[in-house]
XYZ file of C-alpha atoms in Angstrom:
497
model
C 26.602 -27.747 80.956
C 29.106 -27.716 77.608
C 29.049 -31.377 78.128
C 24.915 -31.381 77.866
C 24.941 -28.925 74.981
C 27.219 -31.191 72.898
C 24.956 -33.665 73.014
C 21.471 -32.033 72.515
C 22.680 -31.278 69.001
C 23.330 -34.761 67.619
C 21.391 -34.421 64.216
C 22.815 -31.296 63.432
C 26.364 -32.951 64.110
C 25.304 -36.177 61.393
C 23.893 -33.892 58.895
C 26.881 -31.409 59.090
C 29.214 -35.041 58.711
C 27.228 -36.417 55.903
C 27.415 -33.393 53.729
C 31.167 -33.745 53.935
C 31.165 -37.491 53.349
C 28.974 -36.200 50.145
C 31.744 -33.553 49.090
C 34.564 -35.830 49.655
C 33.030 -37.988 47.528
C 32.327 -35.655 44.646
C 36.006 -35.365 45.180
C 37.005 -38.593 44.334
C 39.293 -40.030 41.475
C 37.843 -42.609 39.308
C 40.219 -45.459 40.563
C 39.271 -44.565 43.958
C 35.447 -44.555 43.487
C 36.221 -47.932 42.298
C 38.252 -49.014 45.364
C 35.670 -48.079 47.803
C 33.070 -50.086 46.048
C 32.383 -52.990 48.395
C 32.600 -56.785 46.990
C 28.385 -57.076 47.661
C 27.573 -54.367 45.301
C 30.074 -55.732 42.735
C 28.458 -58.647 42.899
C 24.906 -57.644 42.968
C 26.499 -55.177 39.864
C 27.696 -58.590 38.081
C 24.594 -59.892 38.033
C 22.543 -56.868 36.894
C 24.776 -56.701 34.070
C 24.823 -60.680 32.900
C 20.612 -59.931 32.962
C 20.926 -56.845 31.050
C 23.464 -57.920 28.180
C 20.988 -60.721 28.250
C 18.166 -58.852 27.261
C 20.232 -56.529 24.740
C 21.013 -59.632 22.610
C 17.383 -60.895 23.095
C 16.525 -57.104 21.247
C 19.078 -57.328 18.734
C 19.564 -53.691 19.578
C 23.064 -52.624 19.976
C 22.560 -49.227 20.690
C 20.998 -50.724 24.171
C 24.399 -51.197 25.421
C 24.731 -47.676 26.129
C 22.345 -48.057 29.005
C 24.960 -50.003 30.514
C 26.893 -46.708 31.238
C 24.081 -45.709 33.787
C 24.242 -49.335 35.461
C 27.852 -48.545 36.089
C 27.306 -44.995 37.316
C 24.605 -46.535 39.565
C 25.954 -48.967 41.310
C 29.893 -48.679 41.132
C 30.941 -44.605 39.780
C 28.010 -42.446 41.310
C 29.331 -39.674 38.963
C 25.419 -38.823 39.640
C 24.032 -38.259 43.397
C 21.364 -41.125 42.542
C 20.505 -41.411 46.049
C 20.930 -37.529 47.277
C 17.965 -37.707 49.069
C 19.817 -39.838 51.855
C 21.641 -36.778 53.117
C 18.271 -35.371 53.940
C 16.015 -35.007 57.044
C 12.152 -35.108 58.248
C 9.465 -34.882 55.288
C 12.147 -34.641 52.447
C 13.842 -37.864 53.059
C 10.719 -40.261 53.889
C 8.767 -39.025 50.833
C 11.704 -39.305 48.495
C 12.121 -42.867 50.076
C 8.772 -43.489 49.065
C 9.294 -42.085 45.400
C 12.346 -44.020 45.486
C 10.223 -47.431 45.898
C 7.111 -46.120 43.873
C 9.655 -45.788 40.741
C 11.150 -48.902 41.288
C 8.329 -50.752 41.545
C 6.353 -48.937 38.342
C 10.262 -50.319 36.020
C 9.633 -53.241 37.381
C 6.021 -54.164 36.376
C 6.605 -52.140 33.145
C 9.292 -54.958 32.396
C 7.542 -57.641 33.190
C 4.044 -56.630 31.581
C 6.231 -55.799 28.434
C 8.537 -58.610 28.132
C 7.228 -61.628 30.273
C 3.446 -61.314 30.852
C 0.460 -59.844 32.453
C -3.078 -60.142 33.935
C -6.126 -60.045 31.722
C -9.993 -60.210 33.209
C -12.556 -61.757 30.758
C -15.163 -59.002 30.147
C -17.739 -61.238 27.752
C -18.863 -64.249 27.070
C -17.153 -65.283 23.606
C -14.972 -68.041 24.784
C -17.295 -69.742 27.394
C -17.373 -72.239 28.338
C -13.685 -72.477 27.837
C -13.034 -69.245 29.541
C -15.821 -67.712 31.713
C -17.077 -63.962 32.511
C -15.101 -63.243 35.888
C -12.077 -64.972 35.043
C -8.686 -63.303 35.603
C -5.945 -65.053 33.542
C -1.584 -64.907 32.957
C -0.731 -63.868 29.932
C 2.306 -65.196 28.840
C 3.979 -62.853 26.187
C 6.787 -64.981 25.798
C 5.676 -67.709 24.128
C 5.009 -65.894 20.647
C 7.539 -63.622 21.602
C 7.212 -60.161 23.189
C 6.302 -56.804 21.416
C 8.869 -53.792 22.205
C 6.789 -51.292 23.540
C 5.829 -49.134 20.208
C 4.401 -46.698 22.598
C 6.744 -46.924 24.911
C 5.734 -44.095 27.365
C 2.698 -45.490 29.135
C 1.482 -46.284 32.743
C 1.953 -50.191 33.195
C -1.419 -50.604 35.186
C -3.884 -49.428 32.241
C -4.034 -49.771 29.055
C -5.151 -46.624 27.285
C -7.497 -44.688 29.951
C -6.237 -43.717 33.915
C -9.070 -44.367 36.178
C -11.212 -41.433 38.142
C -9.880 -38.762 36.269
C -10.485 -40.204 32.987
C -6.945 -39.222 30.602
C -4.977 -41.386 28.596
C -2.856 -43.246 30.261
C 0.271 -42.864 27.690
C 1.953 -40.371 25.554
C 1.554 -40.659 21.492
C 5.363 -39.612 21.284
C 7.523 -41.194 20.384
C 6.190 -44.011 18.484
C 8.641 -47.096 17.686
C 7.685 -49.407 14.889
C 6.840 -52.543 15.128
C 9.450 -55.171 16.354
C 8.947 -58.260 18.109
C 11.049 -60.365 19.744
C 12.199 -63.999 19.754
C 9.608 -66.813 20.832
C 9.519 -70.781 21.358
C 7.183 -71.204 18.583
C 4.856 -69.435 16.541
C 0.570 -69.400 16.759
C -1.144 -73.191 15.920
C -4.101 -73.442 15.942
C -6.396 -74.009 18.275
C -4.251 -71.333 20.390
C -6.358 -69.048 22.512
C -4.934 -65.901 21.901
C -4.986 -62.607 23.228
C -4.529 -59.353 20.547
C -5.501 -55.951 20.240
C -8.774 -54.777 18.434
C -7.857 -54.463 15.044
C -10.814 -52.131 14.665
C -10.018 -50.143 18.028
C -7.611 -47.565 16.073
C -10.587 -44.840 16.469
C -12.909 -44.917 19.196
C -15.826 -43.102 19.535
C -15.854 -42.506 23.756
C -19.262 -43.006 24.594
C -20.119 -45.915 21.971
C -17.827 -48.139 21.871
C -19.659 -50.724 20.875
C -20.300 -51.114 18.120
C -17.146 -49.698 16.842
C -16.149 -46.511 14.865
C -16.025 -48.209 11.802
C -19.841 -49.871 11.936
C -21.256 -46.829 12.986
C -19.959 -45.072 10.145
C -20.958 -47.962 7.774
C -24.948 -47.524 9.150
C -24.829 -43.571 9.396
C -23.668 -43.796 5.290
C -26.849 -46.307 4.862
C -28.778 -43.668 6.807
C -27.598 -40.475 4.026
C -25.118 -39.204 6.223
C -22.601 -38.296 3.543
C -19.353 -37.515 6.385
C -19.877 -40.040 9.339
C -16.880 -38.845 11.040
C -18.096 -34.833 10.996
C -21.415 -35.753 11.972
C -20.159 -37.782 15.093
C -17.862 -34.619 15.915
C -20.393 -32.329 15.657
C -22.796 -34.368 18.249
C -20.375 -35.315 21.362
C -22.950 -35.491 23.393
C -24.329 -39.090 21.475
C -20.700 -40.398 20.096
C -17.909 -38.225 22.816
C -14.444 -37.108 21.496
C -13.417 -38.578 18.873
C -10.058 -40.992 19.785
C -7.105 -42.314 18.196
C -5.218 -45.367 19.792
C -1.892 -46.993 18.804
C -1.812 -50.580 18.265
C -0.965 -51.416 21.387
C -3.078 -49.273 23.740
C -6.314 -50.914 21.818
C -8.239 -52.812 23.766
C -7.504 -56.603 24.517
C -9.493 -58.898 22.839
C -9.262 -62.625 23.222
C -9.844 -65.448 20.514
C -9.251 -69.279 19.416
C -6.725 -68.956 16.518
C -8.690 -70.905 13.849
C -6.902 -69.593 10.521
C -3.188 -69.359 9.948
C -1.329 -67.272 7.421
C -1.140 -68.777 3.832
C -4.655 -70.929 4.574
C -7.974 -70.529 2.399
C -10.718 -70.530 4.913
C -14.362 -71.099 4.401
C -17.665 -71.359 6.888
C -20.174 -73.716 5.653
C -23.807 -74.427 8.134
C -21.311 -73.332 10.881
C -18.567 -76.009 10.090
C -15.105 -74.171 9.130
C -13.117 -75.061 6.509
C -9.640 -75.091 6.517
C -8.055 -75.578 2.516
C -11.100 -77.454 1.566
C -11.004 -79.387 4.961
C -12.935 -79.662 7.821
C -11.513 -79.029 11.464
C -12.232 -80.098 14.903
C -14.263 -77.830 16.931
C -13.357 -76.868 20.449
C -14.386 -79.021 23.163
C -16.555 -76.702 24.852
C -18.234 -74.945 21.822
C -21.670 -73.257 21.735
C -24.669 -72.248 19.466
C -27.411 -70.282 20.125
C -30.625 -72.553 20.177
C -34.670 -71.488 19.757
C -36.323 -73.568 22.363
C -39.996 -73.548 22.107
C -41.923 -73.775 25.847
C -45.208 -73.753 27.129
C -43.848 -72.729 30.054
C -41.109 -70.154 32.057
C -38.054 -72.885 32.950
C -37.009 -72.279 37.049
C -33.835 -70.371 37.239
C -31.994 -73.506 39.062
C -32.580 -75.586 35.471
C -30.434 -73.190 34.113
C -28.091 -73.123 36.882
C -27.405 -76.476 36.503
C -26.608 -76.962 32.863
C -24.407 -73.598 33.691
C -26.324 -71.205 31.620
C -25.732 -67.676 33.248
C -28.602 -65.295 34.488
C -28.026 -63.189 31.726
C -28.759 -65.631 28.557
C -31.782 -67.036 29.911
C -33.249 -63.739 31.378
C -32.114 -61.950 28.422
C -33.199 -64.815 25.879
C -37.217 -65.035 26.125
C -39.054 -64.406 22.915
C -42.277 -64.748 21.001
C -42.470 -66.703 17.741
C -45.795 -64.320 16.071
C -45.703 -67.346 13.290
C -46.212 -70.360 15.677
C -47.902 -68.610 18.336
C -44.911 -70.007 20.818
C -42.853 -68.359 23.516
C -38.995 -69.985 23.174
C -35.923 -69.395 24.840
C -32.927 -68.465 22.569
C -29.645 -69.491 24.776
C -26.240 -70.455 24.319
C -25.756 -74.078 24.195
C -22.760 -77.085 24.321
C -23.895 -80.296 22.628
C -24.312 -82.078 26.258
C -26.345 -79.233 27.289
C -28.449 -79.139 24.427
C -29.178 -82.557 25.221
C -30.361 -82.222 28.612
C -32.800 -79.165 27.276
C -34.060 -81.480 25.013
C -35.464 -83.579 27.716
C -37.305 -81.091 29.555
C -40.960 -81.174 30.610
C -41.447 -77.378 28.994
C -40.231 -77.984 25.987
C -42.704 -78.477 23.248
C -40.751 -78.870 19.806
C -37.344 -79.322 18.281
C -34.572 -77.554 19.613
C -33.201 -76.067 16.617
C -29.666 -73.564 15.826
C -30.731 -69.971 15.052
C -29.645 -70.152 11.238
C -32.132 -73.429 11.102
C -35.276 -71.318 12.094
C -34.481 -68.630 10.069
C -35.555 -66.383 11.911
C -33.001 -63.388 12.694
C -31.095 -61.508 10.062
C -27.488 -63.404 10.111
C -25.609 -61.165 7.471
C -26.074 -57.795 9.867
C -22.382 -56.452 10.772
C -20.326 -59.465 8.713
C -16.991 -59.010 7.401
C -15.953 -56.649 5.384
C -18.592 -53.635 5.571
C -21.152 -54.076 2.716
C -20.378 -57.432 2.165
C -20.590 -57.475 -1.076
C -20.828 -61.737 -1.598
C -24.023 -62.227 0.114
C -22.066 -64.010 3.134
C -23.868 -64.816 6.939
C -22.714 -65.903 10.424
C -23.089 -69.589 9.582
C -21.613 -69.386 5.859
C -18.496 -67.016 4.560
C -16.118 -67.411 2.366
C -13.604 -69.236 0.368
C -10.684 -66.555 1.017
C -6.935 -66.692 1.602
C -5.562 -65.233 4.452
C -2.319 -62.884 4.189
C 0.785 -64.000 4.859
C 3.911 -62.468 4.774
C 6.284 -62.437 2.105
C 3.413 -63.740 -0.608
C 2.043 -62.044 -3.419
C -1.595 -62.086 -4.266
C -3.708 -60.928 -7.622
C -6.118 -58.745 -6.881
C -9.320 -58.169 -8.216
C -11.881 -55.938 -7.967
C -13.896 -58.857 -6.871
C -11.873 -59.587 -3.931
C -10.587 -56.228 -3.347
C -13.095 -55.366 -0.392
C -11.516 -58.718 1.852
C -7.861 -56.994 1.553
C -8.470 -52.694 1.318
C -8.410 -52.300 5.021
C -5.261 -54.842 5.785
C -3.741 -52.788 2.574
C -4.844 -48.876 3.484
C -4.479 -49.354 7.440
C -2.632 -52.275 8.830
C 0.187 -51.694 6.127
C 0.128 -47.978 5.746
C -0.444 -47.901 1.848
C -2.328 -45.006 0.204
C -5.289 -47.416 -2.538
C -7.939 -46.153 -4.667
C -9.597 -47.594 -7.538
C -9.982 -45.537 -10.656
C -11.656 -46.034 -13.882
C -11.932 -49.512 -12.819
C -8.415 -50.048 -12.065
C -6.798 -50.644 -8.157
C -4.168 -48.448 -7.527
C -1.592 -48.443 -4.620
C 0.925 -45.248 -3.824
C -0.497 -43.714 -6.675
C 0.533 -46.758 -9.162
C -1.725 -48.905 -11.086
C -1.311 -52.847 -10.411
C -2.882 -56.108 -10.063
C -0.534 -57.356 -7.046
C 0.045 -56.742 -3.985
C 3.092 -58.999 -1.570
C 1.770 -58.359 2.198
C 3.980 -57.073 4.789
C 2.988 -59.054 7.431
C 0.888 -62.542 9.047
C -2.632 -62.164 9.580
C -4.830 -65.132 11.722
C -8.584 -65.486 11.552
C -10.114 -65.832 15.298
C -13.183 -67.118 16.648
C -14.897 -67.360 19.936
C -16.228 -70.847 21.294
C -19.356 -69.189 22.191
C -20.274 -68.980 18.430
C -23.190 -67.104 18.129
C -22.086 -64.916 20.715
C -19.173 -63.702 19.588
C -17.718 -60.562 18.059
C -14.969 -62.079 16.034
C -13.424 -62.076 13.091
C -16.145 -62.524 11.405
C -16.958 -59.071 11.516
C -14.187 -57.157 11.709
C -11.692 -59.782 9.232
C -8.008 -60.427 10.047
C -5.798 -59.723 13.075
C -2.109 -58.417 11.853
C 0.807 -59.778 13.516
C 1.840 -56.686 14.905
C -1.337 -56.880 17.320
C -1.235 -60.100 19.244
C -0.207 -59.943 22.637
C 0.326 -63.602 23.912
C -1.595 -66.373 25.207
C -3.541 -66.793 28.802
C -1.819 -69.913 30.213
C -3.833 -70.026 33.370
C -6.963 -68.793 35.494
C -4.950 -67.344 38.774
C -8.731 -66.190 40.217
C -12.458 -66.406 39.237
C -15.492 -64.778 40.098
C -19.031 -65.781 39.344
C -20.741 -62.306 38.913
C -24.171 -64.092 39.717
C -22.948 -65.464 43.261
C -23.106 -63.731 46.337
C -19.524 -64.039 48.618
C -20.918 -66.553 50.541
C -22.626 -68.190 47.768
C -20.426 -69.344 45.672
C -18.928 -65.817 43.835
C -15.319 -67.386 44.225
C -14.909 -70.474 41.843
C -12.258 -72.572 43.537
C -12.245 -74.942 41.421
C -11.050 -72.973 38.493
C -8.043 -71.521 40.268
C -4.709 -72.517 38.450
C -6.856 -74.474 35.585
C -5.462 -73.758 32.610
C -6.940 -71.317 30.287
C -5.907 -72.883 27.448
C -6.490 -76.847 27.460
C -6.950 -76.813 23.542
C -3.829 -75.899 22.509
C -1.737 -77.970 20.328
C -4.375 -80.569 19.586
C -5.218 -79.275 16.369
């Protein structure tokens, strides 16, 4: 019977021994906590460390180092019961063994969406056919060299908003300035890149496109005298009212075309780069007017690759020539093939050639003073840091918002003058780099040709390659997964420019 007894109580028996392995060890000297560390966890502790004074001098921080006090603690001291949770039983010890993973999994991907890279899904259509809608990409943030976090209290997994219940998905505080770290080489052009909206610093929740800033612009034209009060006072058109740090804007993503220190200039859709003309991108599209005297069958379009969306979406009525047309996104091989078609009844012409739509709607900067379109902008330098540029009132509306909100300076102009921090000059020596992007998908692209220059201090990195794709058209069994674009590369320009 005692013999039976004994041994019905064997948990109680471990517990009770476990809580005085866990006071004997609270007990401990420092030189014997170090003798009882095993040669395993020294090792595994040698390594850690060689990884983290690796990344300290990669941040030129320091004050990092003192992080390395906790690495100790954790893995030889254990000063603090890190792992107290052990000594536990039932529903205590198997949830806190699930926190335990949760939390090291979450420091994990935060690393490695901070430092080395992350997944981006194309949304829209501004970089076909280079990239298409559906594909999911790497990021590598290495290659121009990783941001620190400058908010640095986030969820990895979203970028600004958690799912279902609809809250930001980071805190405002603190915020770090910016500070990026050391790359392998610097933008070229020709780079597809992937930044944050420059424009996406206040959102308006339930229009978000377009932005803040344009809807301001066209309730102004429309005699509303405070855009931002009138937009607060009607949240059921525009929603709350939101401010974003640079880095929880949304992610946009662009061909680099202009490079800091370069005059740039768009003439009949042919850029400019210091009086000279570039290459264009090897996949590049226009939007064409295609007069018909007749619908074109849905597998035409298929074949040339022209999505559901642009054809359905495309159908008009020329009232001058009596014609229906088609107004699609085109490459120069597919043009060609459209050209041959049966239906087609007249020249297949670029939208600025027909003159038909309003091309100067939205263009960079607001009000756009110069009389500039889609097709033609420009000459203007683009910032770069360290130089010093004379400005004018005549070229004062290109530079206000990169001086007023990218580089935090308080400008007005009074009496005819341009005045900075409350000082009256003619110069102005920019803080940072600013690039001028542009999708392949010309006409179809919300680029930097409305909202002007991406800052430094919001690119990202670059996609290096398509890990899975999605045709939203396809069923499952119809072709929804495209193979043959898993592990391309997403960005087969590069360096040829």
């Amino acid at each position: 019977m005692m013999a039976n007894n004994k041994d019905s109580f064997p948990h109680k028996s471990s517990s009770s021994s476990s809580n005085r392995d866990s006071r004997k060890e609270k007990n401990l000297s420092f030189k014997e906590r170090i003798a009882n560390v095993k040669t395993t966890r020294w090792i595994r502790f040698g390594i850690v460390s060689l990884i983290f004074f690796l990344w300290v001098i990669w941040m030129g921080n320091p004050w990092l180092l003192f992080i390395w006090l906790l690495l100790c603690d954790i893995y030889i001291t254990s000063y603090i019961p890190w792992t107290w949770w052990k000594d536990t039983k039932g529903t205590t010890r198997m949830v806190m063994g699930w926190v335990d993973a949760i939390i090291y999994a979450l420091i994990l991907v935060y690393i490695i969406f901070a430092f080395i890279g992350q997944n981006y899904m194309i949304p829209s259509s501004s970089l076909e056919k280079s990239l298409l809608v559906g594909d999911y990409l790497w990021v590598n943030k290495a290659l121009y060299g990783p941001r620190v976090p400058q908010t640095p209290l986030h969820f990895p997994l979203e970028q600004h908003t958690l799912p279902i219940i609809n809250t930001k998905s980071y805190i405002e505080n603190p915020q770090l300035p910016y500070h990026r770290l050391p790359g392998i080489r610097s933008i070229k052009r020709g780079d597809i890149v992937v930044f944050n909206y420059p424009q996406g610093d206040t959102v308006a929740l339930k229009i978000q496109n377009p932005d803040y800033y344009q809807i301001s612009h066209d309730l102004r034209n429309n005699g509303i005298t405070d855009p931002k009060a009138y937009m607060e006072a009607n949240p059921e058109i525009f929603g709350e009212i939101v401010y974003r740090p640079v880095d929880r804007r949304e992610n946009y993503v662009k061909r680099a075309i202009g490079l800091p220190g370069e005059r740039l200039m768009i003439r009949n859709d042919s850029v400019f780069i210091n009086g000279q003309p570039i290459a264009e991108p090897t996949n590049i599209q226009y939007n064409y007017i295609i007069p018909v005297k007749a619908n074109i069958p849905e597998i035409r379009w298929e074949e040339i690759g022209v999505s559901k969306d642009d054809y359905s979406a495309g159908m008009g009525y020329n009232e001058s020539t009596g014609t229906y047309y088609y107004n699609v996104p085109l490459t120069y091989e597919m043009k060609s093939k459209v050209e041959k078609w049966p239906e087609v009844i007249g020249a297949v012409l670029s939208e600025h050639q027909t003159g038909m739509f309003d091309l100067s709607a939205g263009i960079f900067p607001l009000d756009n003073p110069y009389g500039w379109s889609r097709p033609f902008m420009g000459e203007f330098w683009i910032p770069k840091r360290g130089s010093t540029l004379h400005l004018t009132l005549d070229n004062l509306p290109i530079y206000e918002r990169v001086i007023k909100v990218y580089e935090g300076n308080d400008l007005e102009v009074k009496d005819g003058k341009i005045y900075i921090n409350g000082n009256p000059t003619d110069y102005y020596t920019f803080k940072l780099d600013y690039y001028w992007m542009m999708g392949d998908n010309r006409d179809r692209s919300a680029d930097s040709r409305y909202w002007g220059f991406v800052p430094e201090d919001h690119i990202v990195g670059t996609p290096m390659f398509v890990f899975a794709s999605f045709d939203k058209d396809k069923s499952l069994f119809d072709g929804k997964i495209r193979w043959e674009r898993i592990l391309k590369s997403a960005n087969p320009d590069s360096g040829k420019w």
